[in-house]
PDB file of N, CA and C in Angstrom:
ATOM      1  N   MET A   7     -76.551-136.153   4.849  1.00  0.00           N
ATOM      2  CA  MET A   7     -76.462-134.796   5.343  1.00  0.00           C
ATOM      3  C   MET A   7     -75.567-133.984   4.414  1.00  0.00           C
ATOM      4  N   ALA A   8     -75.973-132.786   4.108  1.00  0.00           N
ATOM      5  CA  ALA A   8     -75.199-131.930   3.207  1.00  0.00           C
ATOM      6  C   ALA A   8     -73.933-131.437   3.900  1.00  0.00           C
ATOM      7  N   GLU A   9     -72.864-131.380   3.130  1.00  0.00           N
ATOM      8  CA  GLU A   9     -71.600-130.905   3.666  1.00  0.00           C
ATOM      9  C   GLU A   9     -71.627-129.383   3.775  1.00  0.00           C
ATOM     10  N   GLN A  10     -71.222-128.867   4.927  1.00  0.00           N
ATOM     11  CA  GLN A  10     -71.194-127.419   5.115  1.00  0.00           C
ATOM     12  C   GLN A  10     -69.867-126.866   4.630  1.00  0.00           C
ATOM     13  N   LYS A  11     -69.942-125.753   3.956  1.00  0.00           N
ATOM     14  CA  LYS A  11     -68.716-125.086   3.515  1.00  0.00           C
ATOM     15  C   LYS A  11     -68.128-124.346   4.698  1.00  0.00           C
ATOM     16  N   ASN A  12     -66.828-124.260   4.724  1.00  0.00           N
ATOM     17  CA  ASN A  12     -66.133-123.587   5.810  1.00  0.00           C
ATOM     18  C   ASN A  12     -66.050-122.097   5.492  1.00  0.00           C
ATOM     19  N   ARG A  13     -67.079-121.350   5.856  1.00  0.00           N
ATOM     20  CA  ARG A  13     -67.141-119.928   5.558  1.00  0.00           C
ATOM     21  C   ARG A  13     -66.935-119.105   6.805  1.00  0.00           C
ATOM     22  N   SER A  14     -66.286-118.009   6.648  1.00  0.00           N
ATOM     23  CA  SER A  14     -66.134-117.075   7.748  1.00  0.00           C
ATOM     24  C   SER A  14     -67.437-116.301   7.915  1.00  0.00           C
ATOM     25  N   PRO A  15     -67.872-116.088   9.159  1.00  0.00           N
ATOM     26  CA  PRO A  15     -69.100-115.322   9.364  1.00  0.00           C
ATOM     27  C   PRO A  15     -68.900-113.827   9.115  1.00  0.00           C
ATOM     28  N   VAL A  16     -67.664-113.419   8.885  1.00  0.00           N
ATOM     29  CA  VAL A  16     -67.356-112.008   8.668  1.00  0.00           C
ATOM     30  C   VAL A  16     -67.312-111.725   7.170  1.00  0.00           C
ATOM     31  N   LYS A  17     -68.057-110.719   6.749  1.00  0.00           N
ATOM     32  CA  LYS A  17     -68.165-110.403   5.323  1.00  0.00           C
ATOM     33  C   LYS A  17     -67.071-109.463   4.823  1.00  0.00           C
ATOM     34  N   ASP A  18     -66.513-108.648   5.712  1.00  0.00           N
ATOM     35  CA  ASP A  18     -65.450-107.717   5.326  1.00  0.00           C
ATOM     36  C   ASP A  18     -64.251-107.986   6.228  1.00  0.00           C
ATOM     37  N   GLU A  19     -63.442-108.985   5.844  1.00  0.00           N
ATOM     38  CA  GLU A  19     -62.304-109.415   6.657  1.00  0.00           C
ATOM     39  C   GLU A  19     -61.296-108.289   6.914  1.00  0.00           C
ATOM     40  N   GLU A  20     -61.052-107.465   5.905  1.00  0.00           N
ATOM     41  CA  GLU A  20     -60.081-106.371   6.042  1.00  0.00           C
ATOM     42  C   GLU A  20     -60.509-105.402   7.138  1.00  0.00           C
ATOM     43  N   LEU A  21     -61.758-104.984   7.104  1.00  0.00           N
ATOM     44  CA  LEU A  21     -62.272-104.073   8.120  1.00  0.00           C
ATOM     45  C   LEU A  21     -62.270-104.747   9.486  1.00  0.00           C
ATOM     46  N   TYR A  22     -62.660-106.016   9.533  1.00  0.00           N
ATOM     47  CA  TYR A  22     -62.669-106.777  10.782  1.00  0.00           C
ATOM     48  C   TYR A  22     -61.280-106.762  11.429  1.00  0.00           C
ATOM     49  N   GLU A  23     -60.249-107.076  10.653  1.00  0.00           N
ATOM     50  CA  GLU A  23     -58.884-107.109  11.176  1.00  0.00           C
ATOM     51  C   GLU A  23     -58.428-105.734  11.647  1.00  0.00           C
ATOM     52  N   THR A  24     -58.784-104.697  10.914  1.00  0.00           N
ATOM     53  CA  THR A  24     -58.431-103.338  11.314  1.00  0.00           C
ATOM     54  C   THR A  24     -59.070-102.990  12.647  1.00  0.00           C
ATOM     55  N   LEU A  25     -60.329-103.310  12.806  1.00  0.00           N
ATOM     56  CA  LEU A  25     -61.044-103.021  14.054  1.00  0.00           C
ATOM     57  C   LEU A  25     -60.450-103.795  15.224  1.00  0.00           C
ATOM     58  N   ARG A  26     -60.071-105.041  14.992  1.00  0.00           N
ATOM     59  CA  ARG A  26     -59.501-105.872  16.055  1.00  0.00           C
ATOM     60  C   ARG A  26     -58.107-105.385  16.444  1.00  0.00           C
ATOM     61  N   GLU A  27     -57.257-105.176  15.447  1.00  0.00           N
ATOM     62  CA  GLU A  27     -55.852-104.883  15.715  1.00  0.00           C
ATOM     63  C   GLU A  27     -55.584-103.423  16.038  1.00  0.00           C
ATOM     64  N   GLU A  28     -56.163-102.522  15.284  1.00  0.00           N
ATOM     65  CA  GLU A  28     -55.860-101.103  15.463  1.00  0.00           C
ATOM     66  C   GLU A  28     -56.784-100.407  16.454  1.00  0.00           C
ATOM     67  N   GLN A  29     -58.041-100.840  16.501  1.00  0.00           N
ATOM     68  CA  GLN A  29     -59.000-100.194  17.396  1.00  0.00           C
ATOM     69  C   GLN A  29     -59.176-100.953  18.708  1.00  0.00           C
ATOM     70  N   GLY A  30     -58.773-102.206  18.740  1.00  0.00           N
ATOM     71  CA  GLY A  30     -58.885-103.002  19.950  1.00  0.00           C
ATOM     72  C   GLY A  30     -60.301-103.454  20.270  1.00  0.00           C
ATOM     73  N   TYR A  31     -61.170-103.498  19.270  1.00  0.00           N
ATOM     74  CA  TYR A  31     -62.555-103.913  19.489  1.00  0.00           C
ATOM     75  C   TYR A  31     -62.620-105.421  19.732  1.00  0.00           C
ATOM     76  N   SER A  32     -63.679-105.848  20.402  1.00  0.00           N
ATOM     77  CA  SER A  32     -63.895-107.273  20.636  1.00  0.00           C
ATOM     78  C   SER A  32     -64.198-107.970  19.311  1.00  0.00           C
ATOM     79  N   LYS A  33     -64.098-109.285  19.321  1.00  0.00           N
ATOM     80  CA  LYS A  33     -64.416-110.069  18.128  1.00  0.00           C
ATOM     81  C   LYS A  33     -65.859-109.821  17.702  1.00  0.00           C
ATOM     82  N   GLU A  34     -66.749-109.832  18.696  1.00  0.00           N
ATOM     83  CA  GLU A  34     -68.178-109.650  18.419  1.00  0.00           C
ATOM     84  C   GLU A  34     -68.468-108.286  17.786  1.00  0.00           C
ATOM     85  N   LYS A  35     -67.919-107.232  18.391  1.00  0.00           N
ATOM     86  CA  LYS A  35     -68.175-105.883  17.881  1.00  0.00           C
ATOM     87  C   LYS A  35     -67.552-105.701  16.499  1.00  0.00           C
ATOM     88  N   SER A  36     -66.334-106.200  16.318  1.00  0.00           N
ATOM     89  CA  SER A  36     -65.659-106.082  15.022  1.00  0.00           C
ATOM     90  C   SER A  36     -66.444-106.792  13.924  1.00  0.00           C
ATOM     91  N   ALA A  37     -66.933-107.990  14.219  1.00  0.00           N
ATOM     92  CA  ALA A  37     -67.709-108.742  13.228  1.00  0.00           C
ATOM     93  C   ALA A  37     -69.016-108.035  12.912  1.00  0.00           C
ATOM     94  N   ARG A  38     -69.677-107.514  13.938  1.00  0.00           N
ATOM     95  CA  ARG A  38     -70.951-106.818  13.729  1.00  0.00           C
ATOM     96  C   ARG A  38     -70.759-105.594  12.830  1.00  0.00           C
ATOM     97  N   ILE A  39     -69.723-104.809  13.092  1.00  0.00           N
ATOM     98  CA  ILE A  39     -69.457-103.610  12.296  1.00  0.00           C
ATOM     99  C   ILE A  39     -69.047-103.986  10.872  1.00  0.00           C
ATOM    100  N   ALA A  40     -68.164-104.975  10.749  1.00  0.00           N
ATOM    101  CA  ALA A  40     -67.685-105.387   9.423  1.00  0.00           C
ATOM    102  C   ALA A  40     -68.832-105.930   8.573  1.00  0.00           C
ATOM    103  N   ASN A  41     -69.710-106.705   9.176  1.00  0.00           N
ATOM    104  CA  ASN A  41     -70.842-107.248   8.422  1.00  0.00           C
ATOM    105  C   ASN A  41     -71.830-106.159   8.033  1.00  0.00           C
ATOM    106  N   ALA A  42     -72.102-105.240   8.932  1.00  0.00           N
ATOM    107  CA  ALA A  42     -73.018-104.142   8.618  1.00  0.00           C
ATOM    108  C   ALA A  42     -72.425-103.255   7.532  1.00  0.00           C
ATOM    109  N   ALA A  43     -71.129-103.007   7.605  1.00  0.00           N
ATOM    110  CA  ALA A  43     -70.470-102.183   6.596  1.00  0.00           C
ATOM    111  C   ALA A  43     -70.524-102.861   5.233  1.00  0.00           C
ATOM    112  N   SER A  44     -70.415-104.180   5.229  1.00  0.00           N
ATOM    113  CA  SER A  44     -70.492-104.918   3.977  1.00  0.00           C
ATOM    114  C   SER A  44     -71.880-104.803   3.365  1.00  0.00           C
ATOM    115  N   ASN A  45     -72.889-104.819   4.217  1.00  0.00           N
ATOM    116  CA  ASN A  45     -74.280-104.744   3.742  1.00  0.00           C
ATOM    117  C   ASN A  45     -74.694-103.326   3.358  1.00  0.00           C
ATOM    118  N   GLU A  46     -74.279-102.348   4.150  1.00  0.00           N
ATOM    119  CA  GLU A  46     -74.767-100.974   3.977  1.00  0.00           C
ATOM    120  C   GLU A  46     -73.735-100.014   3.407  1.00  0.00           C
ATOM    121  N   GLY A  47     -72.478-100.429   3.369  1.00  0.00           N
ATOM    122  CA  GLY A  47     -71.401 -99.554   2.910  1.00  0.00           C
ATOM    123  C   GLY A  47     -70.649 -98.968   4.098  1.00  0.00           C
ATOM    124  N   ARG A  48     -69.342 -98.862   3.964  1.00  0.00           N
ATOM    125  CA  ARG A  48     -68.506 -98.379   5.065  1.00  0.00           C
ATOM    126  C   ARG A  48     -68.842 -96.953   5.482  1.00  0.00           C
ATOM    127  N   ASP A  49     -69.163 -96.090   4.535  1.00  0.00           N
ATOM    128  CA  ASP A  49     -69.466 -94.699   4.869  1.00  0.00           C
ATOM    129  C   ASP A  49     -70.672 -94.597   5.786  1.00  0.00           C
ATOM    130  N   THR A  50     -71.677 -95.391   5.542  1.00  0.00           N
ATOM    131  CA  THR A  50     -72.881 -95.388   6.358  1.00  0.00           C
ATOM    132  C   THR A  50     -72.566 -95.808   7.782  1.00  0.00           C
ATOM    133  N   GLN A  51     -71.725 -96.809   7.951  1.00  0.00           N
ATOM    134  CA  GLN A  51     -71.378 -97.285   9.280  1.00  0.00           C
ATOM    135  C   GLN A  51     -70.585 -96.243  10.057  1.00  0.00           C
ATOM    136  N   GLY A  52     -69.727 -95.531   9.381  1.00  0.00           N
ATOM    137  CA  GLY A  52     -68.943 -94.506  10.048  1.00  0.00           C
ATOM    138  C   GLY A  52     -69.804 -93.378  10.591  1.00  0.00           C
ATOM    139  N   GLU A  53     -70.919 -93.122   9.963  1.00  0.00           N
ATOM    140  CA  GLU A  53     -71.805 -92.050  10.405  1.00  0.00           C
ATOM    141  C   GLU A  53     -72.558 -92.409  11.675  1.00  0.00           C
ATOM    142  N   LYS A  54     -72.843 -93.696  11.870  1.00  0.00           N
ATOM    143  CA  LYS A  54     -73.625 -94.114  13.025  1.00  0.00           C
ATOM    144  C   LYS A  54     -72.888 -93.816  14.322  1.00  0.00           C
ATOM    145  N   GLY A  55     -71.701 -94.341  14.430  1.00  0.00           N
ATOM    146  CA  GLY A  55     -70.892 -94.109  15.616  1.00  0.00           C
ATOM    147  C   GLY A  55     -71.532 -94.615  16.890  1.00  0.00           C
ATOM    148  N   GLY A  56     -70.741 -94.821  17.896  1.00  0.00           N
ATOM    149  CA  GLY A  56     -71.236 -95.265  19.182  1.00  0.00           C
ATOM    150  C   GLY A  56     -70.965 -94.213  20.233  1.00  0.00           C
ATOM    151  N   THR A  57     -71.621 -94.338  21.344  1.00  0.00           N
ATOM    152  CA  THR A  57     -71.433 -93.351  22.397  1.00  0.00           C
ATOM    153  C   THR A  57     -70.722 -93.933  23.606  1.00  0.00           C
ATOM    154  N   SER A  58     -70.441 -95.211  23.588  1.00  0.00           N
ATOM    155  CA  SER A  58     -69.786 -95.847  24.715  1.00  0.00           C
ATOM    156  C   SER A  58     -68.284 -95.542  24.693  1.00  0.00           C
ATOM    157  N   PRO A  59     -67.718 -95.158  25.845  1.00  0.00           N
ATOM    158  CA  PRO A  59     -66.278 -94.901  25.887  1.00  0.00           C
ATOM    159  C   PRO A  59     -65.497 -96.206  25.779  1.00  0.00           C
ATOM    160  N   SER A  60     -64.222 -96.117  25.435  1.00  0.00           N
ATOM    161  CA  SER A  60     -63.402 -97.316  25.325  1.00  0.00           C
ATOM    162  C   SER A  60     -63.275 -97.961  26.698  1.00  0.00           C
ATOM    163  N   TYR A  61     -63.011 -99.265  26.713  1.00  0.00           N
ATOM    164  CA  TYR A  61     -62.910-100.003  27.970  1.00  0.00           C
ATOM    165  C   TYR A  61     -61.881 -99.399  28.922  1.00  0.00           C
ATOM    166  N   GLU A  62     -60.854 -98.774  28.401  1.00  0.00           N
ATOM    167  CA  GLU A  62     -59.829 -98.181  29.265  1.00  0.00           C
ATOM    168  C   GLU A  62     -60.404 -97.094  30.178  1.00  0.00           C
ATOM    169  N   LYS A  63     -61.494 -96.491  29.767  1.00  0.00           N
ATOM    170  CA  LYS A  63     -62.114 -95.434  30.564  1.00  0.00           C
ATOM    171  C   LYS A  63     -63.153 -95.975  31.552  1.00  0.00           C
ATOM    172  N   TRP A  64     -63.468 -97.257  31.471  1.00  0.00           N
ATOM    173  CA  TRP A  64     -64.432 -97.874  32.370  1.00  0.00           C
ATOM    174  C   TRP A  64     -63.765 -98.199  33.704  1.00  0.00           C
ATOM    175  N   THR A  65     -64.551 -98.281  34.761  1.00  0.00           N
ATOM    176  CA  THR A  65     -64.039 -98.718  36.054  1.00  0.00           C
ATOM    177  C   THR A  65     -64.001-100.248  36.067  1.00  0.00           C
ATOM    178  N   VAL A  66     -63.277-100.801  37.026  1.00  0.00           N
ATOM    179  CA  VAL A  66     -63.213-102.253  37.157  1.00  0.00           C
ATOM    180  C   VAL A  66     -64.610-102.815  37.408  1.00  0.00           C
ATOM    181  N   ASP A  67     -65.396-102.153  38.243  1.00  0.00           N
ATOM    182  CA  ASP A  67     -66.757-102.623  38.523  1.00  0.00           C
ATOM    183  C   ASP A  67     -67.616-102.625  37.259  1.00  0.00           C
ATOM    184  N   GLU A  68     -67.478-101.600  36.429  1.00  0.00           N
ATOM    185  CA  GLU A  68     -68.227-101.545  35.166  1.00  0.00           C
ATOM    186  C   GLU A  68     -67.803-102.672  34.230  1.00  0.00           C
ATOM    187  N   LEU A  69     -66.497-102.947  34.192  1.00  0.00           N
ATOM    188  CA  LEU A  69     -65.988-104.027  33.348  1.00  0.00           C
ATOM    189  C   LEU A  69     -66.507-105.381  33.833  1.00  0.00           C
ATOM    190  N   LYS A  70     -66.542-105.571  35.142  1.00  0.00           N
ATOM    191  CA  LYS A  70     -67.068-106.824  35.699  1.00  0.00           C
ATOM    192  C   LYS A  70     -68.555-106.966  35.411  1.00  0.00           C
ATOM    193  N   ASP A  71     -69.287-105.869  35.506  1.00  0.00           N
ATOM    194  CA  ASP A  71     -70.715-105.908  35.174  1.00  0.00           C
ATOM    195  C   ASP A  71     -70.917-106.315  33.714  1.00  0.00           C
ATOM    196  N   ARG A  72     -70.085-105.786  32.827  1.00  0.00           N
ATOM    197  CA  ARG A  72     -70.189-106.114  31.404  1.00  0.00           C
ATOM    198  C   ARG A  72     -69.858-107.592  31.181  1.00  0.00           C
ATOM    199  N   ALA A  73     -68.824-108.080  31.863  1.00  0.00           N
ATOM    200  CA  ALA A  73     -68.457-109.493  31.753  1.00  0.00           C
ATOM    201  C   ALA A  73     -69.620-110.375  32.214  1.00  0.00           C
ATOM    202  N   LYS A  74     -70.283-109.955  33.278  1.00  0.00           N
ATOM    203  CA  LYS A  74     -71.441-110.702  33.783  1.00  0.00           C
ATOM    204  C   LYS A  74     -72.572-110.695  32.759  1.00  0.00           C
ATOM    205  N   GLU A  75     -72.828-109.524  32.134  1.00  0.00           N
ATOM    206  CA  GLU A  75     -73.870-109.417  31.101  1.00  0.00           C
ATOM    207  C   GLU A  75     -73.612-110.378  29.944  1.00  0.00           C
ATOM    208  N   LEU A  76     -72.343-110.577  29.634  1.00  0.00           N
ATOM    209  CA  LEU A  76     -71.961-111.442  28.514  1.00  0.00           C
ATOM    210  C   LEU A  76     -71.819-112.905  28.926  1.00  0.00           C
ATOM    211  N   ASN A  77     -72.158-113.201  30.196  1.00  0.00           N
ATOM    212  CA  ASN A  77     -72.068-114.567  30.735  1.00  0.00           C
ATOM    213  C   ASN A  77     -70.662-115.134  30.655  1.00  0.00           C
ATOM    214  N   LEU A  78     -69.653-114.285  30.847  1.00  0.00           N
ATOM    215  CA  LEU A  78     -68.274-114.747  30.868  1.00  0.00           C
ATOM    216  C   LEU A  78     -67.981-115.310  32.255  1.00  0.00           C
ATOM    217  N   SER A  79     -66.971-116.135  32.366  1.00  0.00           N
ATOM    218  CA  SER A  79     -66.616-116.700  33.663  1.00  0.00           C
ATOM    219  C   SER A  79     -65.165-116.386  33.981  1.00  0.00           C
ATOM    220  N   GLY A  80     -64.823-116.491  35.249  1.00  0.00           N
ATOM    221  CA  GLY A  80     -63.446-116.317  35.687  1.00  0.00           C
ATOM    222  C   GLY A  80     -62.969-114.886  35.768  1.00  0.00           C
ATOM    223  N   TYR A  81     -63.868-113.937  35.791  1.00  0.00           N
ATOM    224  CA  TYR A  81     -63.471-112.528  35.776  1.00  0.00           C
ATOM    225  C   TYR A  81     -63.397-111.889  37.166  1.00  0.00           C
ATOM    226  N   SER A  82     -63.911-112.531  38.183  1.00  0.00           N
ATOM    227  CA  SER A  82     -64.051-111.884  39.497  1.00  0.00           C
ATOM    228  C   SER A  82     -62.732-111.459  40.134  1.00  0.00           C
ATOM    229  N   ASP A  83     -61.647-112.184  39.885  1.00  0.00           N
ATOM    230  CA  ASP A  83     -60.351-111.839  40.483  1.00  0.00           C
ATOM    231  C   ASP A  83     -59.404-111.156  39.510  1.00  0.00           C
ATOM    232  N   MET A  84     -59.902-110.748  38.352  1.00  0.00           N
ATOM    233  CA  MET A  84     -59.045-110.122  37.343  1.00  0.00           C
ATOM    234  C   MET A  84     -58.827-108.646  37.612  1.00  0.00           C
ATOM    235  N   ASN A  85     -57.658-108.156  37.183  1.00  0.00           N
ATOM    236  CA  ASN A  85     -57.410-106.718  37.260  1.00  0.00           C
ATOM    237  C   ASN A  85     -57.973-106.062  35.994  1.00  0.00           C
ATOM    238  N   LYS A  86     -57.870-104.762  35.909  1.00  0.00           N
ATOM    239  CA  LYS A  86     -58.484-104.018  34.815  1.00  0.00           C
ATOM    240  C   LYS A  86     -57.972-104.463  33.448  1.00  0.00           C
ATOM    241  N   ASP A  87     -56.663-104.587  33.293  1.00  0.00           N
ATOM    242  CA  ASP A  87     -56.095-104.994  32.001  1.00  0.00           C
ATOM    243  C   ASP A  87     -56.556-106.390  31.597  1.00  0.00           C
ATOM    244  N   GLN A  88     -56.631-107.304  32.566  1.00  0.00           N
ATOM    245  CA  GLN A  88     -57.088-108.659  32.273  1.00  0.00           C
ATOM    246  C   GLN A  88     -58.559-108.660  31.864  1.00  0.00           C
ATOM    247  N   LEU A  89     -59.372-107.844  32.548  1.00  0.00           N
ATOM    248  CA  LEU A  89     -60.794-107.742  32.215  1.00  0.00           C
ATOM    249  C   LEU A  89     -60.987-107.214  30.799  1.00  0.00           C
ATOM    250  N   ILE A  90     -60.246-106.174  30.458  1.00  0.00           N
ATOM    251  CA  ILE A  90     -60.349-105.589  29.118  1.00  0.00           C
ATOM    252  C   ILE A  90     -59.988-106.640  28.075  1.00  0.00           C
ATOM    253  N   ASP A  91     -58.908-107.374  28.314  1.00  0.00           N
ATOM    254  CA  ASP A  91     -58.491-108.414  27.371  1.00  0.00           C
ATOM    255  C   ASP A  91     -59.561-109.490  27.236  1.00  0.00           C
ATOM    256  N   LYS A  92     -60.143-109.899  28.342  1.00  0.00           N
ATOM    257  CA  LYS A  92     -61.191-110.937  28.312  1.00  0.00           C
ATOM    258  C   LYS A  92     -62.416-110.445  27.541  1.00  0.00           C
ATOM    259  N   LEU A  93     -62.813-109.196  27.768  1.00  0.00           N
ATOM    260  CA  LEU A  93     -63.976-108.646  27.066  1.00  0.00           C
ATOM    261  C   LEU A  93     -63.728-108.519  25.574  1.00  0.00           C
ATOM    262  N   ARG A  94     -62.527-108.167  25.203  1.00  0.00           N
ATOM    263  CA  ARG A  94     -62.210-107.985  23.785  1.00  0.00           C
ATOM    264  C   ARG A  94     -61.999-109.289  23.056  1.00  0.00           C
ATOM    265  N   ASN A  95     -61.697-110.343  23.777  1.00  0.00           N
ATOM    266  CA  ASN A  95     -61.336-111.610  23.134  1.00  0.00           C
ATOM    267  C   ASN A  95     -62.248-112.762  23.513  1.00  0.00           C
ATOM    268  N   HIS A  96     -63.458-112.470  23.909  1.00  0.00           N
ATOM    269  CA  HIS A  96     -64.375-113.563  24.275  1.00  0.00           C
ATOM    270  C   HIS A  96     -65.010-114.192  23.044  1.00  0.00           C
TER     271      HIS A  96
END
């Protein structure tokens, strides 16, 4: 069997870290944006933009619905801050 190299799935680590630390994006969203920016260029990605408000503006019920969509577990008794943290760090 061929040995697999230990590669990061993220193509633009700097952008990924900025999105995670400064913007508070989830791992999944940060990786998706960083990889797309690497492929298409950062300027192109900035133009696309999203229309979803930040998790802080969501209701607890909306956050729980999102957690359910992502097949996360253990969210039913969480408060808003815990839900946001779970969604961003799944």
